[in-house]
Amino acid sequence: MKPKGWIIVALAAGLSAGASTCALASSRVLDLQSALELRRTEVSGAQERLSPVREAALRDIGQALGARIGFAERSREIIALLDQRAGDLDERFDFGRLVIGNNVLPPVISESRDAVTIEANTMRVAGIIYRIDEPARFALPTPTWRNWLYLGLDPTPAKAPDLVGSLPATPQEQAYWQQMVRQGYEMGRQQAQETFELNMALLKRTHDGMRRYYDLWARGVVSAPVVASAHSIVRHEDESTIAVGDTLLRITAPATFTKPDNWRPLDAALQE
């Protein structure tokens, strides 16, 4: 479940009117309204119905253009909202507090409750299952929530198609074009929203999993990763390069679950 206040709803976008009715250069930035009004300058007479070839061309280009506009627009909205809440996010997802030492991020441990496994003649019920999903790793610089929540979002504005011949040229084509652009626009906004929600879920899973490691480590349920270091005054990279004061850090033993004999209640662990 997402934290209260983090369900981001779609914002009503101000659509500018008065887009040019002539063929637009590919360098022109588009919003939804200007994309809907795109058409060729040389408009031909009316026709009863679209040919399958023209319909397919208008559909592919119109949906792709609308999706690009919608994705970029929703990306800008999401990024703006994230920037407004940057202070809260810095506090909520502070990975700097989780670093073990020598820039080592702890492992990510997931938790499943009341897990049931059924086979032909057996059924197994586990109260809690812990799993190390990601091992401890070096990270420099220490990551922030931005490494997750900005991933995949693209606020770059869409531009007009390069091929003028792909634009609608009759009232029937214009109506169909607008329908396809709107469909693509909604799909693009939805894709950006789903990208953000997936990023948020992954961020929460990673951060909560690292915090869970510390809870289990305090109870003796999981061991700490072992980091070994080797120092050398001078190391020869090759005939033309040397490294002075070289230090090599390596995780020589990953975090693993311990035997139950070593476990202790959390209250006792906190008093030590």
PDB file of C-alpha atoms in Angstrom:
ATOM      1  CA  MET A   1       0.000   0.000   0.000  1.00  0.00           C
ATOM      2  CA  LYS A   2       1.321   3.414  -0.936  1.00  0.00           C
ATOM      3  CA  PRO A   3       1.910   6.025   1.764  1.00  0.00           C
ATOM      4  CA  LYS A   4      -1.034   8.322   2.364  1.00  0.00           C
ATOM      5  CA  GLY A   5      -0.945  11.299   0.075  1.00  0.00           C
ATOM      6  CA  TRP A   6       1.100   9.623  -2.621  1.00  0.00           C
ATOM      7  CA  ILE A   7      -1.699   8.561  -4.901  1.00  0.00           C
ATOM      8  CA  ILE A   8      -1.022  10.907  -7.771  1.00  0.00           C
ATOM      9  CA  VAL A   9      -4.105  11.755  -9.797  1.00  0.00           C
ATOM     10  CA  ALA A  10      -4.075  12.959 -13.365  1.00  0.00           C
ATOM     11  CA  LEU A  11      -4.015  16.747 -13.610  1.00  0.00           C
ATOM     12  CA  ALA A  12      -6.110  18.700 -16.096  1.00  0.00           C
ATOM     13  CA  ALA A  13      -3.731  20.042 -18.708  1.00  0.00           C
ATOM     14  CA  GLY A  14      -4.266  23.532 -20.175  1.00  0.00           C
ATOM     15  CA  LEU A  15      -4.512  23.002 -23.896  1.00  0.00           C
ATOM     16  CA  SER A  16      -3.553  25.903 -26.101  1.00  0.00           C
ATOM     17  CA  ALA A  17      -5.830  26.825 -28.971  1.00  0.00           C
ATOM     18  CA  GLY A  18      -5.016  28.370 -32.302  1.00  0.00           C
ATOM     19  CA  ALA A  19      -2.663  25.729 -33.697  1.00  0.00           C
ATOM     20  CA  SER A  20      -1.616  26.291 -37.276  1.00  0.00           C
ATOM     21  CA  THR A  21      -3.611  24.476 -39.956  1.00  0.00           C
ATOM     22  CA  CYS A  22      -0.654  24.223 -42.276  1.00  0.00           C
ATOM     23  CA  ALA A  23       1.991  21.516 -42.339  1.00  0.00           C
ATOM     24  CA  LEU A  24       4.240  21.926 -39.322  1.00  0.00           C
ATOM     25  CA  ALA A  25       8.005  21.688 -39.349  1.00  0.00           C
ATOM     26  CA  SER A  26       9.409  18.729 -37.420  1.00  0.00           C
ATOM     27  CA  SER A  27      11.112  21.116 -34.994  1.00  0.00           C
ATOM     28  CA  ARG A  28       7.814  22.483 -33.657  1.00  0.00           C
ATOM     29  CA  VAL A  29       6.846  21.328 -30.163  1.00  0.00           C
ATOM     30  CA  LEU A  30       3.313  19.944 -29.922  1.00  0.00           C
ATOM     31  CA  ASP A  31       0.664  19.729 -27.236  1.00  0.00           C
ATOM     32  CA  LEU A  32      -2.550  17.731 -27.562  1.00  0.00           C
ATOM     33  CA  GLN A  33      -4.621  20.490 -29.158  1.00  0.00           C
ATOM     34  CA  SER A  34      -2.047  21.386 -31.789  1.00  0.00           C
ATOM     35  CA  ALA A  35      -1.616  17.702 -32.643  1.00  0.00           C
ATOM     36  CA  LEU A  36      -5.356  17.286 -33.111  1.00  0.00           C
ATOM     37  CA  GLU A  37      -5.420  20.177 -35.582  1.00  0.00           C
ATOM     38  CA  LEU A  38      -2.515  18.983 -37.721  1.00  0.00           C
ATOM     39  CA  ARG A  39      -3.386  18.561 -41.405  1.00  0.00           C
ATOM     40  CA  ARG A  40      -1.946  19.119 -44.821  1.00  0.00           C
ATOM     41  CA  THR A  41      -2.242  22.533 -46.436  1.00  0.00           C
ATOM     42  CA  GLU A  42      -3.532  21.074 -49.684  1.00  0.00           C
ATOM     43  CA  VAL A  43      -6.875  19.757 -48.390  1.00  0.00           C
ATOM     44  CA  SER A  44      -8.722  17.664 -50.980  1.00  0.00           C
ATOM     45  CA  GLY A  45     -12.436  17.181 -51.416  1.00  0.00           C
ATOM     46  CA  ALA A  46     -14.571  14.942 -49.238  1.00  0.00           C
ATOM     47  CA  GLN A  47     -14.630  11.174 -49.706  1.00  0.00           C
ATOM     48  CA  GLU A  48     -17.129   8.636 -48.444  1.00  0.00           C
ATOM     49  CA  ARG A  49     -14.731   6.468 -46.437  1.00  0.00           C
ATOM     50  CA  LEU A  50     -11.047   6.010 -45.751  1.00  0.00           C
ATOM     51  CA  SER A  51      -9.062   3.458 -47.661  1.00  0.00           C
ATOM     52  CA  PRO A  52      -7.481   0.690 -45.531  1.00  0.00           C
ATOM     53  CA  VAL A  53      -4.015   1.976 -46.379  1.00  0.00           C
ATOM     54  CA  ARG A  54      -4.744   5.568 -45.295  1.00  0.00           C
ATOM     55  CA  GLU A  55      -6.580   4.366 -42.203  1.00  0.00           C
ATOM     56  CA  ALA A  56      -3.597   2.253 -41.146  1.00  0.00           C
ATOM     57  CA  ALA A  57      -1.158   5.116 -41.758  1.00  0.00           C
ATOM     58  CA  LEU A  58      -3.217   7.652 -39.842  1.00  0.00           C
ATOM     59  CA  ARG A  59      -3.789   5.200 -37.000  1.00  0.00           C
ATOM     60  CA  ASP A  60      -0.126   4.286 -36.554  1.00  0.00           C
ATOM     61  CA  ILE A  61       1.213   7.841 -36.736  1.00  0.00           C
ATOM     62  CA  GLY A  62      -1.663   9.437 -34.833  1.00  0.00           C
ATOM     63  CA  GLN A  63      -1.537   6.983 -31.942  1.00  0.00           C
ATOM     64  CA  ALA A  64       2.253   7.156 -31.745  1.00  0.00           C
ATOM     65  CA  LEU A  65       2.209  10.964 -31.717  1.00  0.00           C
ATOM     66  CA  GLY A  66      -0.595  11.121 -29.150  1.00  0.00           C
ATOM     67  CA  ALA A  67       1.179   8.586 -26.922  1.00  0.00           C
ATOM     68  CA  ARG A  68       4.383  10.606 -27.053  1.00  0.00           C
ATOM     69  CA  ILE A  69       2.531  13.803 -26.095  1.00  0.00           C
ATOM     70  CA  GLY A  70       0.614  12.096 -23.289  1.00  0.00           C
ATOM     71  CA  PHE A  71       3.692  10.348 -21.880  1.00  0.00           C
ATOM     72  CA  ALA A  72       5.751  13.543 -21.882  1.00  0.00           C
ATOM     73  CA  GLU A  73       2.920  15.585 -20.354  1.00  0.00           C
ATOM     74  CA  ARG A  74       2.279  13.111 -17.535  1.00  0.00           C
ATOM     75  CA  SER A  75       6.032  12.760 -16.949  1.00  0.00           C
ATOM     76  CA  ARG A  76       6.320  16.518 -16.463  1.00  0.00           C
ATOM     77  CA  GLU A  77       3.408  16.492 -14.004  1.00  0.00           C
ATOM     78  CA  ILE A  78       4.893  13.631 -11.986  1.00  0.00           C
ATOM     79  CA  ILE A  79       8.375  15.163 -11.897  1.00  0.00           C
ATOM     80  CA  ALA A  80       6.922  18.502 -10.781  1.00  0.00           C
ATOM     81  CA  LEU A  81       5.021  16.800  -7.952  1.00  0.00           C
ATOM     82  CA  LEU A  82       8.133  14.873  -6.901  1.00  0.00           C
ATOM     83  CA  ASP A  83      10.191  18.052  -6.865  1.00  0.00           C
ATOM     84  CA  GLN A  84       7.571  19.695  -4.640  1.00  0.00           C
ATOM     85  CA  ARG A  85       7.830  16.819  -2.154  1.00  0.00           C
ATOM     86  CA  ALA A  86      11.590  16.376  -2.391  1.00  0.00           C
ATOM     87  CA  GLY A  87      12.158  17.200   1.273  1.00  0.00           C
ATOM     88  CA  ASP A  88       9.639  14.610   2.457  1.00  0.00           C
ATOM     89  CA  LEU A  89      11.095  12.014   0.113  1.00  0.00           C
ATOM     90  CA  ASP A  90      14.642  12.727   1.290  1.00  0.00           C
ATOM     91  CA  GLU A  91      13.492  12.044   4.846  1.00  0.00           C
ATOM     92  CA  ARG A  92      11.376   8.992   4.025  1.00  0.00           C
ATOM     93  CA  PHE A  93      13.935   7.264   1.799  1.00  0.00           C
ATOM     94  CA  ASP A  94      17.301   8.153   3.345  1.00  0.00           C
ATOM     95  CA  PHE A  95      19.677   5.455   2.103  1.00  0.00           C
ATOM     96  CA  GLY A  96      22.614   7.240   3.745  1.00  0.00           C
ATOM     97  CA  ARG A  97      21.394   5.978   7.131  1.00  0.00           C
ATOM     98  CA  LEU A  98      21.426   2.395   5.851  1.00  0.00           C
ATOM     99  CA  VAL A  99      25.018   2.253   4.599  1.00  0.00           C
ATOM    100  CA  ILE A 100      26.929  -0.402   6.550  1.00  0.00           C
ATOM    101  CA  GLY A 101      30.400   1.048   6.069  1.00  0.00           C
ATOM    102  CA  ASN A 102      32.885   1.537   3.260  1.00  0.00           C
ATOM    103  CA  ASN A 103      29.929   2.511   1.055  1.00  0.00           C
ATOM    104  CA  VAL A 104      28.256  -0.905   1.337  1.00  0.00           C
ATOM    105  CA  LEU A 105      24.490  -1.031   0.962  1.00  0.00           C
ATOM    106  CA  PRO A 106      22.871  -3.830   2.989  1.00  0.00           C
ATOM    107  CA  PRO A 107      21.080  -6.727   1.357  1.00  0.00           C
ATOM    108  CA  VAL A 108      17.408  -6.446   0.452  1.00  0.00           C
ATOM    109  CA  ILE A 109      15.323  -8.972   2.385  1.00  0.00           C
ATOM    110  CA  SER A 110      11.682  -9.641   1.546  1.00  0.00           C
ATOM    111  CA  GLU A 111       9.060 -11.012   3.912  1.00  0.00           C
ATOM    112  CA  SER A 112       6.091 -13.245   3.104  1.00  0.00           C
ATOM    113  CA  ARG A 113       3.491 -14.254   5.678  1.00  0.00           C
ATOM    114  CA  ASP A 114       1.198 -17.271   5.803  1.00  0.00           C
ATOM    115  CA  ALA A 115       2.779 -18.832   2.724  1.00  0.00           C
ATOM    116  CA  VAL A 116       1.109 -22.063   1.596  1.00  0.00           C
ATOM    117  CA  THR A 117       2.707 -24.705  -0.643  1.00  0.00           C
ATOM    118  CA  ILE A 118       0.485 -27.528  -1.907  1.00  0.00           C
ATOM    119  CA  GLU A 119       1.643 -30.658  -3.694  1.00  0.00           C
ATOM    120  CA  ALA A 120      -0.223 -33.847  -4.563  1.00  0.00           C
ATOM    121  CA  ASN A 121      -0.147 -35.418  -1.099  1.00  0.00           C
ATOM    122  CA  THR A 122       1.252 -32.652   1.108  1.00  0.00           C
ATOM    123  CA  MET A 123       0.513 -29.114   2.164  1.00  0.00           C
ATOM    124  CA  ARG A 124       3.030 -26.867   3.930  1.00  0.00           C
ATOM    125  CA  VAL A 125       2.098 -23.654   5.726  1.00  0.00           C
ATOM    126  CA  ALA A 126       4.839 -21.227   6.737  1.00  0.00           C
ATOM    127  CA  GLY A 127       4.119 -18.405   9.155  1.00  0.00           C
ATOM    128  CA  ILE A 128       6.864 -16.121   7.772  1.00  0.00           C
ATOM    129  CA  ILE A 129       9.336 -16.570   4.935  1.00  0.00           C
ATOM    130  CA  TYR A 130      12.385 -14.312   4.663  1.00  0.00           C
ATOM    131  CA  ARG A 131      14.369 -14.202   1.438  1.00  0.00           C
ATOM    132  CA  ILE A 132      17.529 -12.332   0.473  1.00  0.00           C
ATOM    133  CA  ASP A 133      16.465 -10.869  -2.875  1.00  0.00           C
ATOM    134  CA  GLU A 134      19.540  -8.695  -3.439  1.00  0.00           C
ATOM    135  CA  PRO A 135      22.964  -9.179  -1.816  1.00  0.00           C
ATOM    136  CA  ALA A 136      24.981  -6.429  -0.178  1.00  0.00           C
ATOM    137  CA  ARG A 137      26.820  -4.272  -2.708  1.00  0.00           C
ATOM    138  CA  PHE A 138      29.111  -1.291  -2.988  1.00  0.00           C
ATOM    139  CA  ALA A 139      27.424   1.967  -4.001  1.00  0.00           C
ATOM    140  CA  LEU A 140      29.190   5.284  -4.524  1.00  0.00           C
ATOM    141  CA  PRO A 141      27.643   7.774  -4.393  1.00  0.00           C
ATOM    142  CA  THR A 142      24.883   6.573  -2.090  1.00  0.00           C
ATOM    143  CA  PRO A 143      21.644   6.336  -4.089  1.00  0.00           C
ATOM    144  CA  THR A 144      18.602   8.486  -3.422  1.00  0.00           C
ATOM    145  CA  TRP A 145      14.933   8.078  -4.256  1.00  0.00           C
ATOM    146  CA  ARG A 146      15.641   9.862  -7.556  1.00  0.00           C
ATOM    147  CA  ASN A 147      17.519   6.789  -8.807  1.00  0.00           C
ATOM    148  CA  TRP A 148      14.170   4.978  -8.779  1.00  0.00           C
ATOM    149  CA  LEU A 149      11.358   7.478  -9.228  1.00  0.00           C
ATOM    150  CA  TYR A 150      12.764   9.325 -12.253  1.00  0.00           C
ATOM    151  CA  LEU A 151      13.596   6.085 -14.042  1.00  0.00           C
ATOM    152  CA  GLY A 152      11.826   5.730 -17.386  1.00  0.00           C
ATOM    153  CA  LEU A 153      10.070   9.103 -17.271  1.00  0.00           C
ATOM    154  CA  ASP A 154      10.706  11.392 -20.247  1.00  0.00           C
ATOM    155  CA  PRO A 155       9.387  14.978 -20.141  1.00  0.00           C
ATOM    156  CA  THR A 156      10.836  15.884 -23.561  1.00  0.00           C
ATOM    157  CA  PRO A 157       8.063  17.553 -25.611  1.00  0.00           C
ATOM    158  CA  ALA A 158       6.864  15.796 -28.750  1.00  0.00           C
ATOM    159  CA  LYS A 159       7.502  17.288 -32.192  1.00  0.00           C
ATOM    160  CA  ALA A 160       5.492  17.326 -35.396  1.00  0.00           C
ATOM    161  CA  PRO A 161       5.874  14.398 -37.829  1.00  0.00           C
ATOM    162  CA  ASP A 162       8.555  14.724 -40.500  1.00  0.00           C
ATOM    163  CA  LEU A 163       6.346  13.356 -43.275  1.00  0.00           C
ATOM    164  CA  VAL A 164       3.754  15.908 -44.346  1.00  0.00           C
ATOM    165  CA  GLY A 165       2.025  13.228 -46.440  1.00  0.00           C
ATOM    166  CA  SER A 166       1.184  11.321 -43.269  1.00  0.00           C
ATOM    167  CA  LEU A 167      -1.105  14.109 -42.033  1.00  0.00           C
ATOM    168  CA  PRO A 168      -4.884  14.106 -42.684  1.00  0.00           C
ATOM    169  CA  ALA A 169      -6.089  15.815 -45.860  1.00  0.00           C
ATOM    170  CA  THR A 170      -9.903  15.498 -45.767  1.00  0.00           C
ATOM    171  CA  PRO A 171     -12.591  16.083 -43.115  1.00  0.00           C
ATOM    172  CA  GLN A 172     -13.017  12.301 -42.767  1.00  0.00           C
ATOM    173  CA  GLU A 173      -9.286  11.819 -42.295  1.00  0.00           C
ATOM    174  CA  GLN A 174      -9.177  14.715 -39.830  1.00  0.00           C
ATOM    175  CA  ALA A 175     -11.919  13.178 -37.682  1.00  0.00           C
ATOM    176  CA  TYR A 176     -10.219   9.770 -37.700  1.00  0.00           C
ATOM    177  CA  TRP A 177      -6.819  11.348 -36.993  1.00  0.00           C
ATOM    178  CA  GLN A 178      -8.186  13.166 -33.956  1.00  0.00           C
ATOM    179  CA  GLN A 179      -9.691   9.947 -32.642  1.00  0.00           C
ATOM    180  CA  MET A 180      -6.370   8.117 -32.967  1.00  0.00           C
ATOM    181  CA  VAL A 181      -4.373  10.971 -31.421  1.00  0.00           C
ATOM    182  CA  ARG A 182      -6.710  11.059 -28.415  1.00  0.00           C
ATOM    183  CA  GLN A 183      -6.449   7.297 -27.982  1.00  0.00           C
ATOM    184  CA  GLY A 184      -2.658   7.451 -28.079  1.00  0.00           C
ATOM    185  CA  TYR A 185      -2.654  10.431 -25.725  1.00  0.00           C
ATOM    186  CA  GLU A 186      -4.599   8.567 -23.050  1.00  0.00           C
ATOM    187  CA  MET A 187      -2.419   5.483 -23.488  1.00  0.00           C
ATOM    188  CA  GLY A 188       0.724   7.608 -23.134  1.00  0.00           C
ATOM    189  CA  ARG A 189      -0.477   9.220 -19.908  1.00  0.00           C
ATOM    190  CA  GLN A 190      -1.441   5.844 -18.519  1.00  0.00           C
ATOM    191  CA  GLN A 191       1.951   4.386 -19.423  1.00  0.00           C
ATOM    192  CA  ALA A 192       3.763   7.212 -17.617  1.00  0.00           C
ATOM    193  CA  GLN A 193       1.547   6.740 -14.552  1.00  0.00           C
ATOM    194  CA  GLU A 194       2.199   2.985 -14.533  1.00  0.00           C
ATOM    195  CA  THR A 195       5.925   3.629 -14.892  1.00  0.00           C
ATOM    196  CA  PHE A 196       5.860   5.869 -11.825  1.00  0.00           C
ATOM    197  CA  GLU A 197       3.792   3.408  -9.788  1.00  0.00           C
ATOM    198  CA  LEU A 198       6.161   0.567 -10.675  1.00  0.00           C
ATOM    199  CA  ASN A 199       9.134   2.733  -9.705  1.00  0.00           C
ATOM    200  CA  MET A 200       7.528   3.641  -6.382  1.00  0.00           C
ATOM    201  CA  ALA A 201       6.780   0.001  -5.591  1.00  0.00           C
ATOM    202  CA  LEU A 202      10.377  -0.978  -6.380  1.00  0.00           C
ATOM    203  CA  LEU A 203      11.739   1.889  -4.275  1.00  0.00           C
ATOM    204  CA  LYS A 204       9.599   0.898  -1.282  1.00  0.00           C
ATOM    205  CA  ARG A 205      10.532  -2.765  -1.685  1.00  0.00           C
ATOM    206  CA  THR A 206      14.255  -1.930  -1.781  1.00  0.00           C
ATOM    207  CA  HIS A 207      14.225   0.546   1.118  1.00  0.00           C
ATOM    208  CA  ASP A 208      11.963  -1.569   3.326  1.00  0.00           C
ATOM    209  CA  GLY A 209      14.046  -4.662   2.519  1.00  0.00           C
ATOM    210  CA  MET A 210      17.242  -2.947   3.652  1.00  0.00           C
ATOM    211  CA  ARG A 211      15.602  -1.784   6.862  1.00  0.00           C
ATOM    212  CA  ARG A 212      14.337  -5.328   7.427  1.00  0.00           C
ATOM    213  CA  TYR A 213      17.936  -6.540   7.212  1.00  0.00           C
ATOM    214  CA  TYR A 214      18.869  -4.372  10.206  1.00  0.00           C
ATOM    215  CA  ASP A 215      15.904  -5.680  12.217  1.00  0.00           C
ATOM    216  CA  LEU A 216      16.915  -9.283  11.519  1.00  0.00           C
ATOM    217  CA  TRP A 217      20.595  -8.581  12.093  1.00  0.00           C
ATOM    218  CA  ALA A 218      19.805  -7.079  15.521  1.00  0.00           C
ATOM    219  CA  ARG A 219      18.041 -10.338  16.427  1.00  0.00           C
ATOM    220  CA  GLY A 220      20.899 -12.475  15.152  1.00  0.00           C
ATOM    221  CA  VAL A 221      18.785 -13.948  12.358  1.00  0.00           C
ATOM    222  CA  VAL A 222      21.138 -12.817   9.591  1.00  0.00           C
ATOM    223  CA  SER A 223      24.876 -12.239   9.524  1.00  0.00           C
ATOM    224  CA  ALA A 224      26.623  -9.097   8.353  1.00  0.00           C
ATOM    225  CA  PRO A 225      28.541  -9.131   5.081  1.00  0.00           C
ATOM    226  CA  VAL A 226      32.302  -9.323   5.481  1.00  0.00           C
ATOM    227  CA  VAL A 227      34.379  -6.679   3.707  1.00  0.00           C
ATOM    228  CA  ALA A 228      38.103  -7.267   3.264  1.00  0.00           C
ATOM    229  CA  SER A 229      40.597  -4.644   2.185  1.00  0.00           C
ATOM    230  CA  ALA A 230      44.037  -4.832   0.632  1.00  0.00           C
ATOM    231  CA  HIS A 231      46.452  -1.890   0.549  1.00  0.00           C
ATOM    232  CA  SER A 232      49.404  -1.307  -1.702  1.00  0.00           C
ATOM    233  CA  ILE A 233      51.757   1.646  -1.818  1.00  0.00           C
ATOM    234  CA  VAL A 234      52.192   1.491  -5.562  1.00  0.00           C
ATOM    235  CA  ARG A 235      50.329  -0.636  -8.081  1.00  0.00           C
ATOM    236  CA  HIS A 236      51.333  -0.853 -11.720  1.00  0.00           C
ATOM    237  CA  GLU A 237      48.304  -0.679 -13.984  1.00  0.00           C
ATOM    238  CA  ASP A 238      50.458  -1.120 -17.083  1.00  0.00           C
ATOM    239  CA  GLU A 239      53.781   0.139 -18.398  1.00  0.00           C
ATOM    240  CA  SER A 240      52.506   3.723 -18.614  1.00  0.00           C
ATOM    241  CA  THR A 241      50.254   3.904 -15.512  1.00  0.00           C
ATOM    242  CA  ILE A 242      50.758   3.472 -11.752  1.00  0.00           C
ATOM    243  CA  ALA A 243      48.316   3.862  -8.839  1.00  0.00           C
ATOM    244  CA  VAL A 244      49.781   5.294  -5.624  1.00  0.00           C
ATOM    245  CA  GLY A 245      48.090   4.548  -2.290  1.00  0.00           C
ATOM    246  CA  ASP A 246      45.824   1.933  -3.812  1.00  0.00           C
ATOM    247  CA  THR A 247      43.125   0.262  -1.667  1.00  0.00           C
ATOM    248  CA  LEU A 248      41.050  -2.677  -2.861  1.00  0.00           C
ATOM    249  CA  LEU A 249      37.788  -3.455  -1.047  1.00  0.00           C
ATOM    250  CA  ARG A 250      35.971  -6.708  -1.632  1.00  0.00           C
ATOM    251  CA  ILE A 251      32.894  -8.364  -0.119  1.00  0.00           C
ATOM    252  CA  THR A 252      34.374 -11.740   0.761  1.00  0.00           C
ATOM    253  CA  ALA A 253      31.351 -13.219   2.573  1.00  0.00           C
ATOM    254  CA  PRO A 254      27.744 -12.243   1.825  1.00  0.00           C
ATOM    255  CA  ALA A 255      25.055 -11.871   4.443  1.00  0.00           C
ATOM    256  CA  THR A 256      23.417 -15.224   5.223  1.00  0.00           C
ATOM    257  CA  PHE A 257      20.746 -16.483   7.569  1.00  0.00           C
ATOM    258  CA  THR A 258      22.089 -17.986  10.792  1.00  0.00           C
ATOM    259  CA  LYS A 259      21.018 -21.020  12.797  1.00  0.00           C
ATOM    260  CA  PRO A 260      18.043 -20.516  15.141  1.00  0.00           C
ATOM    261  CA  ASP A 261      20.289 -21.196  18.143  1.00  0.00           C
ATOM    262  CA  ASN A 262      21.817 -17.725  17.597  1.00  0.00           C
ATOM    263  CA  TRP A 263      18.518 -15.861  17.423  1.00  0.00           C
ATOM    264  CA  ARG A 264      17.387 -13.596  20.233  1.00  0.00           C
ATOM    265  CA  PRO A 265      14.279 -11.477  20.895  1.00  0.00           C
ATOM    266  CA  LEU A 266      14.360  -7.980  19.499  1.00  0.00           C
ATOM    267  CA  ASP A 267      13.934  -6.391  22.957  1.00  0.00           C
ATOM    268  CA  ALA A 268      17.019  -8.186  24.236  1.00  0.00           C
ATOM    269  CA  ALA A 269      18.988  -7.212  21.140  1.00  0.00           C
ATOM    270  CA  LEU A 270      18.138  -3.532  21.598  1.00  0.00           C
ATOM    271  CA  GLN A 271      19.309  -3.589  25.218  1.00  0.00           C
ATOM    272  CA  GLU A 272      22.785  -4.847  24.288  1.00  0.00           C
TER     273      GLU A 272
END
